[in-house]
């Protein structure tokens, strides 16, 4: 029989298939398993950016990016404390993800095409819609970025800020002197020492840096926003389960705000007759199980850090020193563009 003559070939094919299925498929879904076995989530954050990730006076990490990781830890373990933070500079942040040093990067990082197409990473969503701006001394007498020609501008290496800066000056035919430094501390110190006239970065970061200057009120942020900086959590490519878990945890915080579910009302939400709320908090459906988590994964996340709006206001909004208006980060129902697909 012809089939019999082909037996060695079929056997080899079966062995190869078994190796492929056994070796490569499960390897792709290893992150959640590794995190659970380790008992802690490894989260990459910035080295110190007020409102996003910095140490408070009790030496605890605090901020918007930090809370996103605490929400993940709460969703996975039911315990917001099961997370280890690794502070990373702009240059080493993506390598830390590639080399498995961290499970997720939550560090004011902009979602761009090349970071996905050439670094083997994926952004799980937009946690904060930002854009690049300019900060300078009020007494410089400049009120539009188009008057910045010939000025020395401080920026940080290995960031989108550095690239957008040269694009903007070139597009507007303005001469530019750049002072690109390795850390945010160095940029601020150089600006403070008047080694540069202007500081450029994501606007949210300018708000944070201005507060650290000796007299914050003597510095202004110009009205121009010269780029799109959609900031969000990044993961490695090739682990769809983990990607989904990070993405839907972020979305669950945004959906919770839209549904009026807060950290303080989560226990009432569990008894809600609203099917949208029931699916979110796990009293209906098996959405948590499908992510590899407990049924009440989203309720755990909201109980730990609050919904998206609570997380925003506490860290960077009205209840914080930064007082950044919600702007684009308001929900789509409130004039912003934060919009999460439904839990269904
Ligand atoms: N969103 C931009 C900029 C990110 C960035 O690293 N900005 C600097 C400039 S303020 C920063 O946050 N540094 C914080 C740190 O070095 O810890 C990007 O993804 O490239």
PDB file of C-alpha atoms in Angstrom, residues 124-323:
ATOM      1  CA  UNK A 124      -1.867  46.602  24.900  1.00  0.00           C
ATOM      2  CA  UNK A 125      -3.819  49.852  24.699  1.00  0.00           C
ATOM      3  CA  UNK A 126      -3.612  53.563  25.419  1.00  0.00           C
ATOM      4  CA  UNK A 127      -3.617  54.339  29.122  1.00  0.00           C
ATOM      5  CA  UNK A 128      -2.919  58.047  28.625  1.00  0.00           C
ATOM      6  CA  UNK A 129      -3.258  60.177  25.495  1.00  0.00           C
ATOM      7  CA  UNK A 130      -0.385  62.636  25.569  1.00  0.00           C
ATOM      8  CA  UNK A 131       1.444  64.927  23.150  1.00  0.00           C
ATOM      9  CA  UNK A 132       4.783  66.719  23.112  1.00  0.00           C
ATOM     10  CA  UNK A 133       5.179  70.282  24.309  1.00  0.00           C
ATOM     11  CA  UNK A 134       7.746  72.920  25.309  1.00  0.00           C
ATOM     12  CA  UNK A 135       8.508  74.460  28.696  1.00  0.00           C
ATOM     13  CA  UNK A 136      10.507  77.663  29.105  1.00  0.00           C
ATOM     14  CA  UNK A 137      10.990  80.667  31.379  1.00  0.00           C
ATOM     15  CA  UNK A 138       8.043  83.021  31.504  1.00  0.00           C
ATOM     16  CA  UNK A 139      10.376  86.012  31.249  1.00  0.00           C
ATOM     17  CA  UNK A 140      11.772  84.755  27.916  1.00  0.00           C
ATOM     18  CA  UNK A 141       8.827  86.630  26.418  1.00  0.00           C
ATOM     19  CA  UNK A 142       7.973  83.807  24.003  1.00  0.00           C
ATOM     20  CA  UNK A 143       4.368  82.708  23.619  1.00  0.00           C
ATOM     21  CA  UNK A 144       4.414  80.407  20.609  1.00  0.00           C
ATOM     22  CA  UNK A 145       6.702  77.541  19.622  1.00  0.00           C
ATOM     23  CA  UNK A 146       7.234  79.216  16.249  1.00  0.00           C
ATOM     24  CA  UNK A 147       9.447  81.766  18.076  1.00  0.00           C
ATOM     25  CA  UNK A 148      11.859  79.076  19.288  1.00  0.00           C
ATOM     26  CA  UNK A 149      14.240  79.224  16.290  1.00  0.00           C
ATOM     27  CA  UNK A 150      17.902  79.278  17.381  1.00  0.00           C
ATOM     28  CA  UNK A 151      17.142  78.276  20.989  1.00  0.00           C
ATOM     29  CA  UNK A 152      18.918  75.418  22.779  1.00  0.00           C
ATOM     30  CA  UNK A 153      16.433  72.690  23.669  1.00  0.00           C
ATOM     31  CA  UNK A 154      16.997  69.968  26.261  1.00  0.00           C
ATOM     32  CA  UNK A 155      15.555  66.564  25.576  1.00  0.00           C
ATOM     33  CA  UNK A 156      16.151  62.958  26.508  1.00  0.00           C
ATOM     34  CA  UNK A 157      17.991  60.415  24.357  1.00  0.00           C
ATOM     35  CA  UNK A 158      16.175  57.358  22.994  1.00  0.00           C
ATOM     36  CA  UNK A 159      12.755  58.981  23.168  1.00  0.00           C
ATOM     37  CA  UNK A 160      10.166  60.007  20.615  1.00  0.00           C
ATOM     38  CA  UNK A 161      10.639  63.533  22.066  1.00  0.00           C
ATOM     39  CA  UNK A 162      14.125  63.756  20.546  1.00  0.00           C
ATOM     40  CA  UNK A 163      12.850  62.678  17.109  1.00  0.00           C
ATOM     41  CA  UNK A 164       9.765  64.952  17.089  1.00  0.00           C
ATOM     42  CA  UNK A 165      11.887  67.913  18.163  1.00  0.00           C
ATOM     43  CA  UNK A 166      14.100  67.791  15.079  1.00  0.00           C
ATOM     44  CA  UNK A 167      11.074  67.082  12.823  1.00  0.00           C
ATOM     45  CA  UNK A 168       9.239  70.132  14.147  1.00  0.00           C
ATOM     46  CA  UNK A 169      12.141  72.536  13.742  1.00  0.00           C
ATOM     47  CA  UNK A 170      12.969  71.183  10.279  1.00  0.00           C
ATOM     48  CA  UNK A 171       9.326  71.367   9.151  1.00  0.00           C
ATOM     49  CA  UNK A 172       9.148  74.990  10.290  1.00  0.00           C
ATOM     50  CA  UNK A 173      12.558  75.871   8.891  1.00  0.00           C
ATOM     51  CA  UNK A 174      13.933  76.975  12.258  1.00  0.00           C
ATOM     52  CA  UNK A 175      17.564  76.500  13.383  1.00  0.00           C
ATOM     53  CA  UNK A 176      17.879  74.207  16.396  1.00  0.00           C
ATOM     54  CA  UNK A 177      20.493  73.458  19.035  1.00  0.00           C
ATOM     55  CA  UNK A 178      19.787  70.201  20.884  1.00  0.00           C
ATOM     56  CA  UNK A 179      21.155  69.092  24.222  1.00  0.00           C
ATOM     57  CA  UNK A 180      20.132  65.421  24.500  1.00  0.00           C
ATOM     58  CA  UNK A 181      20.716  63.884  27.929  1.00  0.00           C
ATOM     59  CA  UNK A 182      20.334  60.402  29.377  1.00  0.00           C
ATOM     60  CA  UNK A 183      17.909  60.964  32.223  1.00  0.00           C
ATOM     61  CA  UNK A 184      15.123  63.289  33.178  1.00  0.00           C
ATOM     62  CA  UNK A 185      17.164  64.503  36.171  1.00  0.00           C
ATOM     63  CA  UNK A 186      20.009  65.542  33.870  1.00  0.00           C
ATOM     64  CA  UNK A 187      17.629  67.389  31.527  1.00  0.00           C
ATOM     65  CA  UNK A 188      16.048  69.283  34.406  1.00  0.00           C
ATOM     66  CA  UNK A 189      19.430  70.150  35.936  1.00  0.00           C
ATOM     67  CA  UNK A 190      20.714  71.416  32.560  1.00  0.00           C
ATOM     68  CA  UNK A 191      17.610  73.576  32.144  1.00  0.00           C
ATOM     69  CA  UNK A 192      17.939  74.850  35.715  1.00  0.00           C
ATOM     70  CA  UNK A 193      21.597  75.767  35.037  1.00  0.00           C
ATOM     71  CA  UNK A 194      20.521  77.587  31.860  1.00  0.00           C
ATOM     72  CA  UNK A 195      22.519  75.223  29.650  1.00  0.00           C
ATOM     73  CA  UNK A 196      19.346  75.086  27.571  1.00  0.00           C
ATOM     74  CA  UNK A 197      16.568  77.646  27.113  1.00  0.00           C
ATOM     75  CA  UNK A 198      13.762  75.164  26.618  1.00  0.00           C
ATOM     76  CA  UNK A 199      12.765  71.731  27.921  1.00  0.00           C
ATOM     77  CA  UNK A 200      10.758  69.443  25.657  1.00  0.00           C
ATOM     78  CA  UNK A 201       8.976  66.163  26.394  1.00  0.00           C
ATOM     79  CA  UNK A 202       5.443  64.771  26.719  1.00  0.00           C
ATOM     80  CA  UNK A 203       3.253  67.528  28.189  1.00  0.00           C
ATOM     81  CA  UNK A 204       2.341  65.412  31.236  1.00  0.00           C
ATOM     82  CA  UNK A 205       6.055  65.144  32.009  1.00  0.00           C
ATOM     83  CA  UNK A 206       6.521  68.895  31.654  1.00  0.00           C
ATOM     84  CA  UNK A 207       3.814  69.370  34.308  1.00  0.00           C
ATOM     85  CA  UNK A 208       5.714  66.948  36.548  1.00  0.00           C
ATOM     86  CA  UNK A 209       9.121  68.526  35.926  1.00  0.00           C
ATOM     87  CA  UNK A 210       7.852  72.072  36.411  1.00  0.00           C
ATOM     88  CA  UNK A 211       6.830  71.190  39.969  1.00  0.00           C
ATOM     89  CA  UNK A 212      10.415  70.208  40.735  1.00  0.00           C
ATOM     90  CA  UNK A 213      11.881  73.533  39.582  1.00  0.00           C
ATOM     91  CA  UNK A 214      12.705  76.135  42.244  1.00  0.00           C
ATOM     92  CA  UNK A 215       9.899  78.528  41.247  1.00  0.00           C
ATOM     93  CA  UNK A 216       7.347  76.551  39.200  1.00  0.00           C
ATOM     94  CA  UNK A 217       5.269  79.652  38.437  1.00  0.00           C
ATOM     95  CA  UNK A 218       8.096  81.304  36.565  1.00  0.00           C
ATOM     96  CA  UNK A 219       7.966  78.656  33.837  1.00  0.00           C
ATOM     97  CA  UNK A 220       5.274  78.236  31.216  1.00  0.00           C
ATOM     98  CA  UNK A 221       4.217  75.449  28.877  1.00  0.00           C
ATOM     99  CA  UNK A 222       3.616  76.746  25.353  1.00  0.00           C
ATOM    100  CA  UNK A 223       0.195  76.032  23.798  1.00  0.00           C
ATOM    101  CA  UNK A 224       1.499  73.972  20.850  1.00  0.00           C
ATOM    102  CA  UNK A 225       1.289  70.202  21.080  1.00  0.00           C
ATOM    103  CA  UNK A 226       3.582  68.984  18.307  1.00  0.00           C
ATOM    104  CA  UNK A 227       2.966  65.226  18.288  1.00  0.00           C
ATOM    105  CA  UNK A 228       0.702  62.348  19.253  1.00  0.00           C
ATOM    106  CA  UNK A 229       2.048  60.409  22.229  1.00  0.00           C
ATOM    107  CA  UNK A 230      -0.334  57.569  23.017  1.00  0.00           C
ATOM    108  CA  UNK A 231       1.223  56.127  26.196  1.00  0.00           C
ATOM    109  CA  UNK A 232       0.422  52.598  27.244  1.00  0.00           C
ATOM    110  CA  UNK A 233       1.616  49.300  28.661  1.00  0.00           C
ATOM    111  CA  UNK A 234       3.828  47.177  26.392  1.00  0.00           C
ATOM    112  CA  UNK A 235       4.427  43.426  26.381  1.00  0.00           C
ATOM    113  CA  UNK A 236       6.502  40.978  24.318  1.00  0.00           C
ATOM    114  CA  UNK A 237       5.022  39.649  21.097  1.00  0.00           C
ATOM    115  CA  UNK A 238       4.099  35.967  20.967  1.00  0.00           C
ATOM    116  CA  UNK A 239       2.061  35.561  24.141  1.00  0.00           C
ATOM    117  CA  UNK A 240      -1.520  36.356  23.200  1.00  0.00           C
ATOM    118  CA  UNK A 241      -2.917  35.263  26.554  1.00  0.00           C
ATOM    119  CA  UNK A 242      -0.719  37.753  28.415  1.00  0.00           C
ATOM    120  CA  UNK A 243      -1.376  40.500  25.873  1.00  0.00           C
ATOM    121  CA  UNK A 244      -5.136  39.988  26.330  1.00  0.00           C
ATOM    122  CA  UNK A 245      -4.843  39.994  30.100  1.00  0.00           C
ATOM    123  CA  UNK A 246      -3.003  43.329  30.160  1.00  0.00           C
ATOM    124  CA  UNK A 247      -5.288  44.843  27.529  1.00  0.00           C
ATOM    125  CA  UNK A 248      -8.537  43.780  29.205  1.00  0.00           C
ATOM    126  CA  UNK A 249      -7.394  44.812  32.663  1.00  0.00           C
ATOM    127  CA  UNK A 250      -6.833  48.332  31.326  1.00  0.00           C
ATOM    128  CA  UNK A 251     -10.181  48.186  29.513  1.00  0.00           C
ATOM    129  CA  UNK A 252     -11.947  46.942  32.629  1.00  0.00           C
ATOM    130  CA  UNK A 253     -10.811  50.058  34.515  1.00  0.00           C
ATOM    131  CA  UNK A 254     -12.129  52.285  31.707  1.00  0.00           C
ATOM    132  CA  UNK A 255     -15.389  50.315  31.442  1.00  0.00           C
ATOM    133  CA  UNK A 256     -15.794  50.529  35.216  1.00  0.00           C
ATOM    134  CA  UNK A 257     -15.711  54.317  35.032  1.00  0.00           C
ATOM    135  CA  UNK A 258     -18.241  54.326  32.201  1.00  0.00           C
ATOM    136  CA  UNK A 259     -20.553  52.064  34.218  1.00  0.00           C
ATOM    137  CA  UNK A 260     -20.141  54.147  37.384  1.00  0.00           C
ATOM    138  CA  UNK A 261     -18.398  51.315  39.240  1.00  0.00           C
ATOM    139  CA  UNK A 262     -15.905  52.723  41.781  1.00  0.00           C
ATOM    140  CA  UNK A 263     -13.562  51.282  44.392  1.00  0.00           C
ATOM    141  CA  UNK A 264     -16.011  52.468  47.044  1.00  0.00           C
ATOM    142  CA  UNK A 265     -19.113  51.015  45.350  1.00  0.00           C
ATOM    143  CA  UNK A 266     -17.695  47.727  44.112  1.00  0.00           C
ATOM    144  CA  UNK A 267     -19.603  45.721  46.726  1.00  0.00           C
ATOM    145  CA  UNK A 268     -22.892  47.243  45.539  1.00  0.00           C
ATOM    146  CA  UNK A 269     -21.881  46.586  41.927  1.00  0.00           C
ATOM    147  CA  UNK A 270     -21.658  42.878  42.696  1.00  0.00           C
ATOM    148  CA  UNK A 271     -25.402  42.989  43.483  1.00  0.00           C
ATOM    149  CA  UNK A 272     -26.307  45.164  40.471  1.00  0.00           C
ATOM    150  CA  UNK A 273     -29.116  44.023  38.145  1.00  0.00           C
ATOM    151  CA  UNK A 274     -27.368  45.744  35.183  1.00  0.00           C
ATOM    152  CA  UNK A 275     -26.034  42.983  32.860  1.00  0.00           C
ATOM    153  CA  UNK A 276     -23.083  45.171  31.742  1.00  0.00           C
ATOM    154  CA  UNK A 277     -22.005  45.567  35.361  1.00  0.00           C
ATOM    155  CA  UNK A 278     -22.639  41.878  36.084  1.00  0.00           C
ATOM    156  CA  UNK A 279     -20.315  40.843  33.248  1.00  0.00           C
ATOM    157  CA  UNK A 280     -17.653  43.331  34.371  1.00  0.00           C
ATOM    158  CA  UNK A 281     -17.620  42.242  38.011  1.00  0.00           C
ATOM    159  CA  UNK A 282     -18.017  38.549  37.209  1.00  0.00           C
ATOM    160  CA  UNK A 283     -21.497  37.786  38.520  1.00  0.00           C
ATOM    161  CA  UNK A 284     -22.395  36.790  34.957  1.00  0.00           C
ATOM    162  CA  UNK A 285     -20.262  34.936  32.412  1.00  0.00           C
ATOM    163  CA  UNK A 286     -16.799  33.411  32.601  1.00  0.00           C
ATOM    164  CA  UNK A 287     -14.711  36.281  31.300  1.00  0.00           C
ATOM    165  CA  UNK A 288     -12.089  36.037  34.031  1.00  0.00           C
ATOM    166  CA  UNK A 289     -11.635  32.290  33.535  1.00  0.00           C
ATOM    167  CA  UNK A 290     -11.158  32.860  29.807  1.00  0.00           C
ATOM    168  CA  UNK A 291      -8.185  35.104  30.636  1.00  0.00           C
ATOM    169  CA  UNK A 292      -6.712  32.472  32.959  1.00  0.00           C
ATOM    170  CA  UNK A 293      -7.866  34.394  36.045  1.00  0.00           C
ATOM    171  CA  UNK A 294     -10.614  34.295  38.647  1.00  0.00           C
ATOM    172  CA  UNK A 295     -14.161  35.295  37.710  1.00  0.00           C
ATOM    173  CA  UNK A 296     -13.965  38.540  39.703  1.00  0.00           C
ATOM    174  CA  UNK A 297     -10.607  39.662  38.192  1.00  0.00           C
ATOM    175  CA  UNK A 298     -11.923  43.079  37.135  1.00  0.00           C
ATOM    176  CA  UNK A 299     -13.657  43.700  40.464  1.00  0.00           C
ATOM    177  CA  UNK A 300     -10.336  42.959  42.167  1.00  0.00           C
ATOM    178  CA  UNK A 301      -8.548  45.485  39.951  1.00  0.00           C
ATOM    179  CA  UNK A 302     -11.129  48.227  40.598  1.00  0.00           C
ATOM    180  CA  UNK A 303     -11.183  47.517  44.335  1.00  0.00           C
ATOM    181  CA  UNK A 304      -7.385  47.883  44.384  1.00  0.00           C
ATOM    182  CA  UNK A 305      -6.813  51.080  42.396  1.00  0.00           C
ATOM    183  CA  UNK A 306     -10.266  52.434  41.573  1.00  0.00           C
ATOM    184  CA  UNK A 307     -11.710  52.841  38.097  1.00  0.00           C
ATOM    185  CA  UNK A 308      -9.830  54.728  35.360  1.00  0.00           C
ATOM    186  CA  UNK A 309     -11.186  58.117  36.446  1.00  0.00           C
ATOM    187  CA  UNK A 310     -10.273  57.527  40.100  1.00  0.00           C
ATOM    188  CA  UNK A 311      -6.789  56.447  39.062  1.00  0.00           C
ATOM    189  CA  UNK A 312      -6.401  59.530  36.859  1.00  0.00           C
ATOM    190  CA  UNK A 313      -7.682  62.108  39.360  1.00  0.00           C
ATOM    191  CA  UNK A 314      -5.700  60.687  42.283  1.00  0.00           C
ATOM    192  CA  UNK A 315      -2.366  60.571  40.466  1.00  0.00           C
ATOM    193  CA  UNK A 316      -2.306  63.304  37.854  1.00  0.00           C
ATOM    194  CA  UNK A 317      -5.679  65.069  37.962  1.00  0.00           C
ATOM    195  CA  UNK A 318      -7.553  67.353  40.316  1.00  0.00           C
ATOM    196  CA  UNK A 319      -6.614  65.458  43.491  1.00  0.00           C
ATOM    197  CA  UNK A 320      -2.910  65.608  42.681  1.00  0.00           C
ATOM    198  CA  UNK A 321      -0.277  68.339  42.657  1.00  0.00           C
ATOM    199  CA  UNK A 322      -0.101  68.070  38.875  1.00  0.00           C
ATOM    200  CA  UNK A 323      -3.770  69.007  38.276  1.00  0.00           C
TER     201      UNK A 323
END
